[in-house]
Short mmCIF file of C-alpha atoms in Angstrom, two decimals:
data_model
loop_
_atom_site.label_atom_id
_atom_site.label_comp_id
_atom_site.label_asym_id
_atom_site.label_seq_id
_atom_site.Cartn_x
_atom_site.Cartn_y
_atom_site.Cartn_z
CA MET A 1 0.33 -0.01 0.19
CA ASN A 2 1.14 2.98 -0.84
CA SER A 3 2.43 5.52 2.18
CA SER A 4 0.95 9.06 3.03
CA PRO A 5 3.38 11.44 0.81
CA ILE A 6 3.72 13.27 3.65
CA ALA A 7 4.32 11.48 6.75
CA VAL A 8 2.46 12.80 10.23
CA CYS A 9 3.74 16.45 12.04
CA GLU A 10 2.77 15.78 15.80
CA ASP A 11 4.81 18.52 17.22
CA PRO A 12 4.56 21.39 14.92
CA ASP A 13 6.31 24.73 16.09
CA VAL A 14 2.01 26.35 17.74
CA HIS A 15 2.70 30.41 16.95
CA ALA A 16 0.50 32.83 19.54
CA GLY A 17 -2.81 33.40 18.18
CA PRO A 18 -6.00 35.91 19.03
CA ALA A 19 -8.49 33.20 20.84
CA LEU A 20 -7.34 29.61 20.78
CA PHE A 21 -4.01 30.07 20.99
CA SER A 22 -3.92 33.21 23.38
CA GLY A 23 -2.06 32.65 26.91
CA LEU A 24 -0.02 29.43 25.24
CA ASP A 25 2.76 30.45 27.19
CA SER A 26 1.47 28.59 30.54
CA GLY A 27 0.95 25.76 29.45
CA PRO A 28 -1.41 22.92 29.09
CA SER A 29 -2.05 22.19 32.17
CA LEU A 30 -6.09 22.32 33.73
CA ALA A 31 -4.21 24.24 36.55
CA ALA A 32 -2.50 27.10 33.89
CA HIS A 33 -6.55 26.21 31.99
CA ARG A 34 -8.26 27.88 35.32
CA GLU A 35 -6.18 30.35 36.32
CA GLN A 36 -7.05 31.87 32.91
CA TYR A 37 -10.40 31.04 31.77
CA GLY A 38 -12.02 29.65 35.66
CA ASP A 39 -14.27 26.70 35.87
CA VAL A 40 -16.40 24.94 33.47
CA PRO A 41 -18.65 27.91 31.86
CA ARG A 42 -23.08 26.35 33.27
CA ILE A 43 -24.91 27.22 30.84
CA SER A 44 -28.50 26.93 30.02
CA LEU A 45 -29.01 24.45 26.70
CA ALA A 46 -31.04 28.35 25.55
CA ASP A 47 -28.40 30.29 25.99
CA LEU A 48 -26.34 28.26 24.02
CA THR A 49 -28.10 27.86 21.13
CA ALA A 50 -28.63 31.87 21.20
CA ALA A 51 -25.31 32.41 21.49
CA ILE A 52 -24.33 29.44 18.42
CA ASP A 53 -26.33 31.74 16.28
CA ARG A 54 -24.61 34.63 16.91
CA THR A 55 -21.32 33.73 15.68
CA GLY A 56 -22.67 31.33 13.09
CA LEU A 57 -20.16 28.97 14.47
CA ARG A 58 -18.88 25.53 11.25
CA GLY A 59 -17.73 22.87 12.20
CA ARG A 60 -13.71 22.20 11.27
CA GLY A 61 -13.53 18.82 10.53
CA GLY A 62 -13.18 19.88 6.78
CA ALA A 63 -17.28 20.06 5.91
CA ALA A 64 -17.90 23.00 8.14
CA PHE A 65 -21.15 22.73 8.08
CA PRO A 66 -22.98 24.45 10.51
CA PHE A 67 -22.85 24.05 14.23
CA ALA A 68 -26.26 25.56 15.25
CA ILE A 69 -28.12 22.55 12.99
CA LYS A 70 -26.47 19.79 14.48
CA LEU A 71 -27.00 21.45 18.50
CA ARG A 72 -30.66 21.22 17.79
CA ALA A 73 -31.61 17.90 16.38
CA ALA A 74 -29.33 16.88 19.36
CA ALA A 75 -31.62 18.69 21.99
CA ASP A 76 -34.42 17.93 19.29
CA GLY A 77 -34.59 13.76 20.29
CA SER A 78 -36.91 12.23 22.37
CA ARG A 79 -33.90 10.53 24.33
CA ARG A 80 -30.82 12.07 25.94
CA PRO A 81 -27.91 13.30 23.74
CA VAL A 82 -24.22 11.43 23.68
CA VAL A 83 -21.81 13.85 22.99
CA VAL A 84 -18.11 13.40 20.65
CA ILE A 85 -15.14 14.63 20.09
CA ASN A 86 -13.32 14.71 17.51
CA LEU A 87 -9.41 14.08 17.28
CA SER A 88 -8.94 11.76 14.78
CA GLU A 89 -8.09 13.60 11.71
CA GLY A 90 -8.03 11.72 9.04
CA GLU A 91 -5.89 14.01 7.20
CA PRO A 92 -2.65 13.28 7.32
CA ALA A 93 -0.81 16.96 6.50
CA SER A 94 -2.68 18.47 9.36
CA SER A 95 -1.75 18.46 12.49
CA LYS A 96 -3.96 20.96 14.05
CA ASP A 97 -5.56 18.84 16.21
CA SER A 98 -2.17 16.93 17.16
CA ALA A 99 -1.15 21.19 18.39
CA LEU A 100 -4.44 21.57 20.29
CA ALA A 101 -4.24 18.51 22.98
CA ARG A 102 -0.41 18.96 22.84
CA THR A 103 -1.45 22.91 24.01
CA ARG A 104 -4.28 23.50 24.52
CA PRO A 105 -6.56 20.64 26.29
CA HIS A 106 -8.81 21.36 28.21
CA LEU A 107 -10.38 24.27 25.90
CA VAL A 108 -11.72 20.70 24.31
CA LEU A 109 -12.68 19.19 26.71
CA ASP A 110 -14.79 22.66 28.69
CA GLY A 111 -16.68 23.91 24.92
CA ALA A 112 -17.40 19.68 24.71
CA VAL A 113 -19.19 19.32 28.74
CA ALA A 114 -20.96 22.53 28.99
CA THR A 115 -22.21 22.04 25.88
CA ALA A 116 -23.05 16.92 27.50
CA ARG A 117 -24.23 19.25 31.05
CA ALA A 118 -26.81 22.15 28.30
CA LEU A 119 -28.27 19.49 26.32
CA GLY A 120 -29.12 16.57 29.94
CA ALA A 121 -26.24 13.57 28.77
CA HIS A 122 -24.19 11.81 31.14
CA ALA A 123 -21.06 10.91 29.19
CA VAL A 124 -18.43 12.85 26.62
CA HIS A 125 -16.54 10.47 24.19
CA VAL A 126 -13.10 11.68 23.24
CA VAL A 127 -11.86 9.96 20.24
CA LEU A 128 -8.26 9.82 19.76
CA PRO A 129 -6.47 9.17 16.66
CA GLY A 130 -4.66 6.02 16.30
CA ASP A 131 -1.62 6.74 14.20
CA ARG A 132 -0.77 10.05 16.77
CA PRO A 133 1.16 8.87 19.67
CA LEU A 134 1.76 13.00 21.35
CA THR A 135 -1.45 14.04 21.14
CA VAL A 136 -3.07 10.51 22.57
CA ALA A 137 -0.78 10.66 25.13
CA ALA A 138 -1.70 15.04 25.31
CA MET A 139 -5.13 14.60 25.36
CA ASP A 140 -5.04 10.83 28.33
CA ALA A 141 -3.37 13.87 30.46
CA ALA A 142 -5.72 15.78 30.09
CA ILE A 143 -9.13 13.91 30.70
CA ALA A 144 -6.63 12.69 34.12
CA GLU A 145 -7.15 15.77 35.90
CA ARG A 146 -10.16 16.36 35.68
CA HIS A 147 -12.42 15.09 38.59
CA ASP A 148 -16.20 15.18 37.39
CA ARG A 149 -17.94 12.26 38.80
CA ARG A 150 -21.75 13.16 37.16
CA MET A 151 -19.19 13.59 33.36
CA ARG A 152 -17.49 10.78 31.99
CA LEU A 153 -14.45 11.00 29.41
CA VAL A 154 -14.76 8.25 28.32
CA ARG A 155 -11.55 7.25 24.89
CA HIS A 156 -11.58 5.74 22.58
CA VAL A 157 -8.79 4.89 19.40
CA ALA A 158 -9.08 5.17 15.98
CA SER A 159 -7.22 3.54 13.63
CA PRO A 160 -4.51 4.52 12.25
CA ARG A 161 -6.55 5.05 8.78
CA PHE A 162 -7.57 8.18 6.27
CA VAL A 163 -11.27 7.32 6.56
CA ALA A 164 -11.45 6.11 10.61
CA GLY A 165 -12.15 9.26 11.01
CA GLN A 166 -15.32 10.11 9.22
CA ALA A 167 -17.23 10.62 11.66
CA ARG A 168 -19.97 7.36 10.83
CA ALA A 169 -17.08 5.35 11.21
CA VAL A 170 -16.42 6.98 14.91
CA LEU A 171 -19.64 5.92 15.71
CA GLU A 172 -18.90 2.50 14.55
CA LEU A 173 -15.75 2.41 16.93
CA MET A 174 -17.89 4.05 19.48
CA ALA A 175 -19.82 0.86 19.51
CA GLY A 176 -17.15 -1.52 19.13
CA ARG A 177 -17.51 -2.52 15.41
CA PRO A 178 -14.46 -1.87 12.56
CA ASN A 179 -13.47 1.66 12.80
CA LEU A 180 -14.53 2.04 9.02
CA PRO A 181 -17.84 3.80 7.51
CA VAL A 182 -21.60 2.83 7.42
CA THR A 183 -24.28 3.99 5.30
CA ALA A 184 -25.69 6.42 7.17
CA TRP A 185 -29.19 7.40 6.36
CA THR A 186 -30.00 9.42 9.50
CA PRO A 187 -27.71 11.95 10.52
CA GLU A 188 -26.07 11.44 13.55
CA ALA A 189 -26.93 13.93 14.99
CA VAL A 190 -30.61 12.22 14.78
CA ALA A 191 -29.47 8.74 15.55
CA GLY A 192 -26.56 7.44 16.08
CA HIS A 193 -24.39 6.22 19.24
CA ARG A 194 -26.33 3.49 20.36
CA SER A 195 -29.12 5.42 18.12
CA ARG A 196 -29.59 7.81 20.52
CA PRO A 197 -28.73 11.74 19.08
CA THR A 198 -25.59 12.01 19.27
CA LEU A 199 -23.63 14.94 19.32
CA LEU A 200 -20.24 15.27 16.93
CA SER A 201 -17.26 17.36 16.37
CA ASN A 202 -14.07 17.73 16.00
CA ALA A 203 -11.78 19.09 17.93
CA GLU A 204 -11.11 22.47 16.74
CA THR A 205 -14.83 23.03 17.50
CA TRP A 206 -15.13 22.17 20.40
CA ALA A 207 -12.19 24.84 21.25
CA HIS A 208 -14.30 27.50 20.18
CA VAL A 209 -16.90 26.09 22.50
CA GLY A 210 -15.46 26.12 25.17
CA ARG A 211 -14.57 30.27 24.29
CA LEU A 212 -17.13 31.45 23.01
CA LEU A 213 -18.56 30.40 26.87
CA HIS A 214 -15.79 31.35 28.36
CA THR A 215 -15.00 34.84 27.21
CA GLY A 216 -18.35 35.46 24.89
CA PRO A 217 -18.23 36.37 21.54
CA PRO A 218 -15.04 36.87 19.70
CA ALA A 219 -15.00 40.64 19.69
CA GLY A 220 -13.66 42.83 17.39
CA LEU A 221 -12.27 39.01 15.16
CA GLY A 222 -12.56 38.30 11.77
CA THR A 223 -15.86 39.51 9.94
CA ASP A 224 -19.05 40.69 10.43
CA ASP A 225 -20.57 38.25 7.86
CA GLU A 226 -17.36 35.42 9.29
CA PRO A 227 -16.49 36.07 13.47
CA GLY A 228 -13.17 34.51 15.06
CA THR A 229 -10.69 32.59 13.94
CA THR A 230 -9.48 29.58 12.04
CA LEU A 231 -6.76 27.26 12.87
CA LEU A 232 -4.36 26.56 9.31
CA THR A 233 -1.54 24.34 9.22
CA LEU A 234 1.76 25.23 7.53
CA ARG A 235 3.41 23.13 5.45
CA LEU A 236 6.13 26.04 3.63
CA PRO A 237 9.49 24.66 1.70
CA GLY A 238 12.20 24.51 3.79
CA ALA A 239 10.50 25.47 7.07
CA ARG A 240 9.54 23.71 9.60
CA VAL A 241 5.51 22.74 9.96
CA ALA A 242 3.53 25.31 12.05
CA VAL A 243 -0.22 25.88 12.96
CA ARG A 244 -1.19 29.14 13.22
CA GLU A 245 -5.29 30.73 14.76
CA VAL A 246 -6.19 33.30 11.91
CA GLN A 247 -8.88 35.64 11.64
CA TYR A 248 -11.41 34.95 8.94
CA GLY A 249 -10.93 37.55 6.53
CA ALA A 250 -6.92 38.05 6.51
CA SER A 251 -5.27 37.20 3.62
CA LEU A 252 -3.34 34.27 2.78
CA ARG A 253 -0.18 37.20 1.17
CA SER A 254 0.23 36.53 5.33
CA VAL A 255 1.48 33.40 5.96
CA LEU A 256 2.53 31.66 1.98
CA PRO A 257 6.56 32.56 0.60
CA ALA A 258 6.12 35.27 -1.60
CA LYS A 259 7.73 32.48 -5.15
CA ASP A 260 4.82 33.03 -7.76
CA ASP A 261 5.81 29.49 -9.20
CA ALA A 262 5.02 27.21 -5.78
CA ALA A 263 2.09 25.41 -6.54
CA VAL A 264 -0.46 25.88 -3.59
CA LEU A 265 -3.07 22.73 -1.74
CA LEU A 266 -5.48 24.13 -0.20
CA GLY A 267 -7.48 22.22 2.12
CA GLY A 268 -6.05 18.18 2.77
CA PHE A 269 -5.48 15.85 0.88
CA HIS A 270 -9.59 16.13 0.17
CA GLY A 271 -8.61 19.69 -1.34
CA THR A 272 -7.79 21.82 -3.53
CA TRP A 273 -4.51 23.12 -5.90
CA THR A 274 -4.41 27.03 -6.45
CA THR A 275 -1.55 29.01 -7.54
CA ALA A 276 0.19 30.33 -5.22
CA ARG A 277 -0.76 33.95 -7.14
CA ALA A 278 -4.09 33.03 -7.02
CA ALA A 279 -3.74 31.48 -2.87
CA ARG A 280 -1.94 34.97 -1.95
CA ARG A 281 -5.21 36.90 -2.97
CA LEU A 282 -7.77 35.18 -1.06
CA LYS A 283 -8.90 35.81 1.73
CA VAL A 284 -9.80 32.80 4.83
CA SER A 285 -13.21 33.01 4.85
CA VAL A 286 -15.27 28.81 4.26
CA PRO A 287 -17.55 30.58 1.30
CA GLY A 288 -15.01 32.82 -0.19
CA PHE A 289 -13.38 30.27 -0.06
CA ARG A 290 -16.50 28.36 -2.40
CA GLU A 291 -16.89 30.33 -4.56
CA SER A 292 -13.30 30.31 -6.00
CA GLY A 293 -13.62 26.42 -6.09
CA LEU A 294 -11.81 25.86 -3.60
CA ALA A 295 -12.47 24.52 0.19
CA LEU A 296 -10.92 25.09 2.89
CA GLY A 297 -11.53 21.99 4.77
CA ALA A 298 -9.49 21.11 7.36
CA GLY A 299 -7.56 24.43 6.91
CA LEU A 300 -4.04 23.05 4.89
CA VAL A 301 -0.82 25.50 3.02
CA LEU A 302 0.91 22.99 1.61
CA ALA A 303 3.09 25.27 -0.56
CA VAL A 304 5.82 22.97 -2.76
CA ASP A 305 8.37 24.41 -5.48
CA ASP A 306 8.13 20.44 -7.30
CA CYS A 307 5.73 19.54 -9.80
CA PRO A 308 1.39 19.25 -8.46
CA VAL A 309 0.75 17.00 -11.05
CA ALA A 310 3.08 14.51 -9.26
CA TRP A 311 2.19 15.07 -5.83
CA THR A 312 -0.95 14.20 -6.87
CA GLN A 313 -0.20 11.23 -8.44
CA ARG A 314 1.50 10.49 -4.64
CA ILE A 315 -1.16 12.22 -2.54
CA VAL A 316 -4.27 9.73 -4.80
CA ALA A 317 -2.50 6.84 -5.20
CA TYR A 318 -2.04 6.27 -1.58
CA LEU A 319 -6.20 8.04 -1.30
CA ALA A 320 -7.13 4.87 -2.82
CA GLY A 321 -5.06 2.80 -0.60
CA GLN A 322 -6.82 4.36 2.53
CA SER A 323 -9.56 2.66 0.60
CA ALA A 324 -12.28 0.62 3.29
CA ARG A 325 -12.73 -1.13 0.01
CA ARG A 326 -16.24 -1.87 1.09
CA CYS A 327 -18.44 0.82 -1.53
CA GLY A 328 -17.32 -1.22 -4.49
CA PRO A 329 -17.24 2.35 -6.44
CA CYS A 330 -14.78 3.34 -4.00
CA LEU A 331 -12.73 0.02 -4.17
CA ASN A 332 -12.76 -0.29 -7.64
CA GLY A 333 -12.66 3.38 -8.92
CA LEU A 334 -10.14 5.17 -6.90
CA PRO A 335 -7.09 2.56 -7.89
CA ALA A 336 -8.30 3.81 -11.45
CA LEU A 337 -8.17 6.85 -11.00
CA ALA A 338 -4.83 6.88 -9.29
CA ALA A 339 -4.19 4.64 -12.95
CA ALA A 340 -5.58 7.28 -14.40
CA VAL A 341 -4.12 9.74 -12.94
CA SER A 342 -0.61 8.53 -13.14
CA ALA A 343 -0.90 8.41 -17.05
CA ILE A 344 -1.49 11.50 -17.05
CA ASP A 345 2.48 11.36 -18.65
CA ASP A 346 1.89 9.22 -20.70
CA GLY A 347 -0.19 11.12 -22.75
CA THR A 348 -3.63 9.16 -22.59
CA GLY A 349 -4.77 12.30 -21.38
CA THR A 350 -7.49 13.87 -19.59
CA ALA A 351 -10.67 11.93 -20.67
CA ARG A 352 -10.50 8.92 -18.36
CA VAL A 353 -9.76 10.37 -15.76
CA GLU A 354 -12.61 12.31 -15.72
CA GLN A 355 -15.57 9.67 -17.02
CA LEU A 356 -13.81 7.40 -13.70
CA ALA A 357 -14.74 11.03 -11.78
CA GLY A 358 -17.51 11.02 -12.47
CA LEU A 359 -18.08 7.70 -12.07
CA VAL A 360 -16.86 7.24 -7.71
CA GLU A 361 -18.11 11.03 -6.39
CA ARG A 362 -21.12 10.98 -4.33
CA ARG A 363 -20.88 6.38 -4.64
CA GLY A 364 -20.29 5.54 -1.40
CA ALA A 365 -20.84 5.83 2.18
CA CYS A 366 -18.18 8.29 3.14
CA ALA A 367 -16.63 11.58 1.35
CA HIS A 368 -13.80 9.85 0.50
CA PRO A 369 -14.55 9.46 -2.76
CA ASP A 370 -16.12 12.76 -3.28
CA GLY A 371 -12.81 14.60 -1.21
CA THR A 372 -9.94 12.26 -3.50
CA VAL A 373 -12.14 14.11 -6.73
CA ARG A 374 -12.39 16.99 -5.96
CA LEU A 375 -8.05 16.87 -5.60
CA VAL A 376 -8.39 15.75 -8.76
CA ARG A 377 -10.51 18.15 -10.22
CA SER A 378 -9.16 21.44 -9.02
CA LEU A 379 -5.38 19.46 -10.31
CA LEU A 380 -6.81 20.06 -14.19
CA THR A 381 -9.08 22.76 -12.91
CA ALA A 382 -5.58 24.60 -11.97
CA TYR A 383 -3.44 23.50 -13.78
CA PRO A 384 -4.13 22.09 -17.95
CA ASP A 385 -1.06 22.93 -19.63
CA GLU A 386 0.85 21.42 -16.92
CA ILE A 387 -1.26 18.39 -17.60
CA ASP A 388 -1.07 18.66 -21.12
CA ARG A 389 3.13 19.70 -21.19
CA HIS A 390 3.44 16.23 -19.26
CA GLY A 391 1.29 14.49 -21.77
CA ALA A 392 4.26 15.83 -24.00
CA GLY A 393 6.45 14.62 -21.84
CA HIS A 394 8.19 17.64 -20.78
CA CYS A 395 8.11 19.17 -16.54
CA SER A 396 8.50 22.85 -15.90
CA TRP A 397 9.71 21.79 -12.60
CA THR A 398 11.36 18.20 -13.36
CA ARG A 399 14.01 18.42 -15.39
CA GLN A 400 15.43 15.92 -14.56
CA ALA A 401 11.43 13.59 -14.81
CA THR A 402 11.99 14.50 -18.19
CA VAL A 403 14.79 12.98 -18.59
CA VAL A 404 14.50 9.70 -17.72
CA ARG A 405 11.58 9.65 -19.21
CA ARG A 406 13.37 10.44 -22.92
CA LEU A 407 15.65 7.61 -21.53
CA ARG A 408 12.92 5.23 -21.27
CA SER A 409 10.98 6.26 -24.73
CA VAL A 410 13.96 5.98 -26.42
CA ALA A 411 14.19 2.39 -24.35
CA SER A 412 10.91 0.99 -25.74
CA MET B 1 -42.80 15.15 -2.48
CA LYS B 2 -40.25 12.16 -4.33
CA ARG B 3 -38.89 9.51 -4.62
CA ALA B 4 -35.82 7.60 -4.81
CA LEU B 5 -33.09 4.92 -4.68
CA ARG B 6 -30.83 4.82 -2.80
CA VAL B 7 -27.69 2.23 -2.41
CA ASP B 8 -26.12 1.68 0.91
CA TRP B 9 -22.59 1.52 -0.73
CA PRO B 10 -20.92 -0.77 1.26
CA ALA B 11 -23.69 -3.64 1.01
CA CYS B 12 -24.02 -3.91 -2.43
CA HIS B 13 -22.65 -6.11 -4.39
CA ALA B 14 -23.31 -5.54 -7.84
CA ARG B 15 -25.69 -8.50 -8.43
CA GLY B 16 -27.18 -5.76 -10.82
CA VAL B 17 -31.15 -7.32 -9.69
CA CYS B 18 -31.89 -4.23 -9.81
CA HIS B 19 -31.06 -3.14 -13.50
CA GLU B 20 -32.55 -6.14 -14.21
CA LEU B 21 -36.22 -5.19 -12.52
CA LEU B 22 -35.41 -1.24 -13.71
CA PRO B 23 -33.75 -0.37 -16.11
CA GLU B 24 -35.45 3.79 -16.71
CA VAL B 25 -33.74 4.27 -13.23
CA VAL B 26 -29.93 1.67 -12.86
CA ASP B 27 -27.72 1.70 -14.87
CA LEU B 28 -24.92 -0.50 -13.96
CA ASP B 29 -21.03 0.91 -14.32
CA GLU B 30 -17.94 -1.04 -15.67
CA TRP B 31 -17.45 -2.38 -12.61
CA GLY B 32 -21.53 -4.61 -12.25
CA TYR B 33 -22.19 -1.75 -8.89
CA PRO B 34 -25.32 0.28 -10.62
CA ILE B 35 -25.85 3.68 -10.63
CA VAL B 36 -29.49 5.16 -9.79
CA GLY B 37 -30.74 8.11 -12.28
CA GLY B 38 -33.36 10.18 -11.89
CA GLU B 39 -36.02 9.86 -9.66
CA VAL B 40 -38.72 6.83 -8.70
CA THR B 41 -42.31 8.17 -10.71
CA PRO B 42 -45.18 7.05 -9.06
CA GLU B 43 -45.47 4.85 -12.57
CA LEU B 44 -42.21 2.89 -11.56
CA LEU B 45 -42.86 2.58 -7.43
CA GLY B 46 -44.14 -0.78 -7.75
CA LEU B 47 -40.29 -2.07 -10.02
CA ALA B 48 -38.81 0.10 -7.20
CA ARG B 49 -40.99 -1.69 -4.84
CA GLU B 50 -40.19 -5.60 -6.44
CA ALA B 51 -36.02 -4.29 -7.07
CA VAL B 52 -36.23 -3.20 -3.05
CA ARG B 53 -37.79 -6.28 -1.92
CA MET B 54 -35.18 -8.65 -4.44
CA CYS B 55 -32.16 -7.38 -3.95
CA PRO B 56 -30.15 -10.67 -2.43
CA ARG B 57 -28.04 -8.08 -0.28
CA LEU B 58 -30.84 -5.68 0.67
CA ALA B 59 -29.03 -2.61 -0.15
CA LEU B 60 -31.09 -0.58 -1.78
CA ARG B 61 -34.23 1.68 0.02
CA ILE B 62 -36.74 3.91 -1.31
CA VAL B 63 -36.16 7.72 -0.38
CA GLU B 64 -37.99 11.16 -0.41
CA THR B 65 -36.21 13.88 -1.06
#
């Protein structure tokens, strides 16, 4: 199986930020956290819902789903809800949840615990990433510091697999079944863990809930339409991996290298390619990215100074191997798509790529095929000339590869 | 209210019964898995229910959209 073209980084540089990443110097301990913020906020469901409505909080796992809709659905059920913190970020290139676990674990836990109390839930489930031992250790240490008899913290460790962090796969894990996606006939906020309303959100989402309940709405941060901040994982050529808290509306220019020939992958492996020149004109915004045909996704900003076609070939080969192998179109279609994307170098064109993209999209239990298609389509959109160049045996970034291909064609 | 067929993808094993019963709505891809297109109209509802019942993997449902 192809390994990830980018290794997991659990130890990114974490820069001080205006909200979640304020007061980093005092460390991640519960004592320091209580010193900065005070006790777990007590809030009624009505006040919580109103506070969430005012900020328009969206989920930070990648889909940017409005948190208020999930919260209302979970509250409206007739059975006692379940609250889940999902730290099992499947994107190998993303480090924001690891950064939160290692610097702000109690802000994450406070957000979920306060919400669980408001909902009348008795337990908060914490789902940890199986391939990130430092993240697991950090959350375990934080959980061990807390003693609340009325709110159980139940930990689970997800499989080290790209799709293991997908919501339904997480519910399968919690139910003691294989940690793989299954078909969702109803939203998990309506019927999730043991058919109970289940409010499952990403660690960063819970950290924002925690911050909101402790300090109120993020005054002066972000824009009118998108208040507050978001976390970006920055992977730039020649630099250490960094996680930065930026305001919505901030220009990407401030975090990107000045080189115009860099290719930029936004969002994650399920994200979108663009050029550094186009990326620097963007402002950090979920709808703004969407209007440009791009995805903020899980907040990855990966700039590379080599070929985006070659990168996509490696990433799609990896993603094909990460299929849970349960859904036919994904099981058959992703390896075929990976082969078709590789065959661009042989001059076969992109017709087969487009055909396979259409065949796998929206035909699976989870968003893995859709995300893979999003990545591939964005390459076709952002780099049409480079794809033609590859088809003709050239590459703007790698002279060496061109020579190798010429030699190969001479030999055959 | 419109109706459509939805596939339980992990359950589906490409047996193709749905396509045989309801070619108006279900095509097959190159691996034999259903491509569900379009609406289940009232005229097709009987056949659609039959396809749901006859699926050997119980991988089809009629959903309201």
